[in-house]
Short mmCIF file of N, CA and C in Angstrom, two decimals:
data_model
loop_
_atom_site.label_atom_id
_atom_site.label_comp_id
_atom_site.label_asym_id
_atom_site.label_seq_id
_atom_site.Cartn_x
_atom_site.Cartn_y
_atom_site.Cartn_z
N UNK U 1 -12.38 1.40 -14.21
CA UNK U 1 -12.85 1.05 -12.90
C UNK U 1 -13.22 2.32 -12.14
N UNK U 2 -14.36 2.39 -11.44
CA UNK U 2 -14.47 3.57 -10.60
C UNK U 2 -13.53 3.61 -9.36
N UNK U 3 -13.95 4.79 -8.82
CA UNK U 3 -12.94 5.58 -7.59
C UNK U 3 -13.14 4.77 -6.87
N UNK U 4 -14.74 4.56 -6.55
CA UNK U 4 -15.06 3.79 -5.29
C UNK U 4 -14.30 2.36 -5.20
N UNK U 5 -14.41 1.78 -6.22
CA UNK U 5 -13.77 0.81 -6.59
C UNK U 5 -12.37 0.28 -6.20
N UNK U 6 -11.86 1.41 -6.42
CA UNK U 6 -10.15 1.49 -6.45
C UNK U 6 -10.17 1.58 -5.01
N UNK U 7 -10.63 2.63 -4.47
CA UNK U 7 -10.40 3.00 -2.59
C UNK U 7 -11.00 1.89 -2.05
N UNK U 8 -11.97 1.13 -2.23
CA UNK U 8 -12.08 -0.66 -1.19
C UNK U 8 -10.88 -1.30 -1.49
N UNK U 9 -10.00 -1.31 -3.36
CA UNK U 9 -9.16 -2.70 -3.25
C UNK U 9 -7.76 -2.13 -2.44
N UNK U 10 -7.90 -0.89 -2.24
CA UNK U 10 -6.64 -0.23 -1.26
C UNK U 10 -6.74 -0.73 -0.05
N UNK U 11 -7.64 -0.07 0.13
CA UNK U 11 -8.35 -0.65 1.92
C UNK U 11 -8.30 -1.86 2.14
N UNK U 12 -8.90 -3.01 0.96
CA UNK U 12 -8.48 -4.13 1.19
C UNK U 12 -7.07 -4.59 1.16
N UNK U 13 -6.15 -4.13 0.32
CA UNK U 13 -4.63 -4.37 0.52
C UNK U 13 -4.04 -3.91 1.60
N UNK U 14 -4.33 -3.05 2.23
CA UNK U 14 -3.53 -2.16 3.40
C UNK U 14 -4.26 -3.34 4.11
N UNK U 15 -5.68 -3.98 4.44
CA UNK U 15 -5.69 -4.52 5.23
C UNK U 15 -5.12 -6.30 5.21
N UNK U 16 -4.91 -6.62 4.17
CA UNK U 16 -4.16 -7.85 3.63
C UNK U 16 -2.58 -7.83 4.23
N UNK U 17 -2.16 -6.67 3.89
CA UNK U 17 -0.73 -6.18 4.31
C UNK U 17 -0.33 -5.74 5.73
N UNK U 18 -1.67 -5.78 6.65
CA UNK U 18 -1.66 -5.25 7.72
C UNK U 18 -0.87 -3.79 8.23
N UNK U 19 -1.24 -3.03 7.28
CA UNK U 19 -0.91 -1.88 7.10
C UNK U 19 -2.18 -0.85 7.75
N UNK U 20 -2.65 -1.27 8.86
CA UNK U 20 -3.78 -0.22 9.46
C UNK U 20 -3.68 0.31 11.14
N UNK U 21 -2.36 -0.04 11.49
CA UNK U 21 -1.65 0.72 12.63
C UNK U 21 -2.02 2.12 12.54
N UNK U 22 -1.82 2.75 11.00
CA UNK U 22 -1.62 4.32 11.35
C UNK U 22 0.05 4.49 11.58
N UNK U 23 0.86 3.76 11.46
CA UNK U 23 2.35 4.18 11.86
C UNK U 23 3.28 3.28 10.80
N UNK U 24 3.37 1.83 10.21
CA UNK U 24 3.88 1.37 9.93
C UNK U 24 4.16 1.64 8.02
N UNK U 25 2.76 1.97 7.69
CA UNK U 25 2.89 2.38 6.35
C UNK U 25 1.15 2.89 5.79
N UNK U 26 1.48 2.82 4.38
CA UNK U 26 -0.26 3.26 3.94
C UNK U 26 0.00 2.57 2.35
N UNK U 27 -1.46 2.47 1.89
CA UNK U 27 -1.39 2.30 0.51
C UNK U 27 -1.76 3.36 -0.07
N UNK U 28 -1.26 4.13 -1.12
CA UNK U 28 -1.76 4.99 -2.38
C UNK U 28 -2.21 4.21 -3.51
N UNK U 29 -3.61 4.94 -3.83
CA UNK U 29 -4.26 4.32 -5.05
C UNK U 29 -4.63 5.61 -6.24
N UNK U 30 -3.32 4.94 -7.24
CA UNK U 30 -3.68 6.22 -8.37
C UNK U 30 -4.24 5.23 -9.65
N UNK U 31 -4.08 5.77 -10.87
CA UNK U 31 -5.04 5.21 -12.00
C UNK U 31 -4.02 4.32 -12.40
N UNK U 32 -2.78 4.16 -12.14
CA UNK U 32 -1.78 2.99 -13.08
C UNK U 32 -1.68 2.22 -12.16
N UNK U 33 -2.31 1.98 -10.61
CA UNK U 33 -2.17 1.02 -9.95
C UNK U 33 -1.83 1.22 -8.69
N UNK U 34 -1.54 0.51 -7.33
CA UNK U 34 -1.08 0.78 -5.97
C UNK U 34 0.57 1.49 -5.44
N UNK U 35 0.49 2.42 -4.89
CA UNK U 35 1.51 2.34 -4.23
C UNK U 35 1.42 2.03 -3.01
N UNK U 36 2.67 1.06 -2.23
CA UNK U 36 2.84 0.92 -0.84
C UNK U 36 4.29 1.50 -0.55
N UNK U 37 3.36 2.33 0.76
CA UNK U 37 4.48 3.42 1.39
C UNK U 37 5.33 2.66 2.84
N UNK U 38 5.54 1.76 2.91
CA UNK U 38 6.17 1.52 4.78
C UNK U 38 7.25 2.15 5.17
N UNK U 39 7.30 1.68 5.93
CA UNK U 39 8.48 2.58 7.13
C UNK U 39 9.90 1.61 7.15
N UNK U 40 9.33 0.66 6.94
CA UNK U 40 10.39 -0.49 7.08
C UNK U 40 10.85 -1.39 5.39
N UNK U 41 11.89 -2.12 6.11
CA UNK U 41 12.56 -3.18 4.42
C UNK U 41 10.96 -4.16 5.06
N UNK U 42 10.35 -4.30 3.59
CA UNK U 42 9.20 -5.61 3.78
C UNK U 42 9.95 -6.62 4.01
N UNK U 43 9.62 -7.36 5.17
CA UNK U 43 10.08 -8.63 5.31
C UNK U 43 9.56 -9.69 4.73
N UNK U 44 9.50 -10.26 3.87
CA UNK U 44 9.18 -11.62 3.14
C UNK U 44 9.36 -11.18 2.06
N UNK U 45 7.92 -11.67 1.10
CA UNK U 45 7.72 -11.40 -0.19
C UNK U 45 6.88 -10.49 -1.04
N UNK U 46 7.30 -9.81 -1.25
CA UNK U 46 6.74 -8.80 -2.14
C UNK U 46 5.53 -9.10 -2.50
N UNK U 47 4.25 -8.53 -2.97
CA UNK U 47 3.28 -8.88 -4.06
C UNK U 47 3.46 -7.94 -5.04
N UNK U 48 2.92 -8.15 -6.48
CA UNK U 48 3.58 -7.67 -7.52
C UNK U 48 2.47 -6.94 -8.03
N UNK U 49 1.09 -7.51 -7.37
CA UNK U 49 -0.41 -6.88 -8.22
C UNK U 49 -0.92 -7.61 -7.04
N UNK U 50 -2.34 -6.63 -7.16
CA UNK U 50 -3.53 -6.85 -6.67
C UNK U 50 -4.70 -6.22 -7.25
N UNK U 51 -5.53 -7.70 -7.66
CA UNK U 51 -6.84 -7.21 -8.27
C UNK U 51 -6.50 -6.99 -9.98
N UNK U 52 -5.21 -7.51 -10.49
CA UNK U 52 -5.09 -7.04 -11.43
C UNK U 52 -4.04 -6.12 -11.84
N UNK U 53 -3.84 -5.22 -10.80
CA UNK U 53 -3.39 -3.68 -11.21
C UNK U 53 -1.89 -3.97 -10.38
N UNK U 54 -0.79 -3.13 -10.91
CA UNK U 54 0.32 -3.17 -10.58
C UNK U 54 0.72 -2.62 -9.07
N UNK U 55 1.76 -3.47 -8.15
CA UNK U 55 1.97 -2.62 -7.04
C UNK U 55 3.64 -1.79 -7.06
N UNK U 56 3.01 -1.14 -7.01
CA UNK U 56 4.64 -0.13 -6.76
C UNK U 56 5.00 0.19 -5.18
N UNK U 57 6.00 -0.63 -5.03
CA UNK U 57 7.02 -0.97 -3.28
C UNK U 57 7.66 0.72 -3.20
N UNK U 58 7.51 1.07 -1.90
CA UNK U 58 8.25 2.44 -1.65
C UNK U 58 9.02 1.75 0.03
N UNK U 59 10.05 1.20 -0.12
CA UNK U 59 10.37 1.40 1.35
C UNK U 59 11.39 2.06 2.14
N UNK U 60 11.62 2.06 3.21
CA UNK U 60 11.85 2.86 4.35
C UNK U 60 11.62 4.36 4.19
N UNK U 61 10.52 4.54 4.06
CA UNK U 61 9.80 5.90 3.91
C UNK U 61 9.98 6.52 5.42
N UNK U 62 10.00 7.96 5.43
CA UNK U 62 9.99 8.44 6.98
C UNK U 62 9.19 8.52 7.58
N UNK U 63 9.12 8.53 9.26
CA UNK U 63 7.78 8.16 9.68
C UNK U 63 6.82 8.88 9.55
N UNK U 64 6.78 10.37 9.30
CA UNK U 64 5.72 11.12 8.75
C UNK U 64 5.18 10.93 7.63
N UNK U 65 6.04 10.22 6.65
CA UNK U 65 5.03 9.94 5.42
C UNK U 65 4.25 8.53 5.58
N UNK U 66 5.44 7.15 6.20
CA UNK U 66 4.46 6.28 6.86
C UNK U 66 3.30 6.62 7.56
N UNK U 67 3.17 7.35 7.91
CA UNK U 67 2.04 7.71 8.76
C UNK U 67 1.22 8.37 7.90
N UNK U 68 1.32 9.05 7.23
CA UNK U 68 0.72 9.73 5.80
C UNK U 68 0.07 10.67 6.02
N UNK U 69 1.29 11.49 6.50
CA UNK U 69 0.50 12.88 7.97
C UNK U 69 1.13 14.00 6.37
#
């Protein structure tokens, strides 16, 4: 899959996840699949993949990396 590729289905997950505050969390997109970074315990339910590709959960990250400063 290309780069470009990969950086819309991020963008689209961060925006699925409502992850586009800038404060609450971010998605990372490497070649084995998504990471999600938040700040907080996800409240509900996890997703496990998107688009196919595996998601890897990171939570209560600090707020500088939530923020992904």
């Amino acid at each position: 899959m290309s780069d470009d590729y990969m950086k819309e289905q991020g963008a689209a997950l961060a925006q699925h996840l409502r992850l586009t505050d800038g404060k609450s969390g971010y998605v990372e997109v490497t070649a084995d699949g998504f990471h999600v970074h938040v700040r907080r315990k996800w409240a509900g339910k996890q997703i496990a993949t998107w688009d196919g590709m595996p998601i890897e959960w990171h939570e209560n990250v600090g707020s500088n990396k939530a923020a992904n400063r």
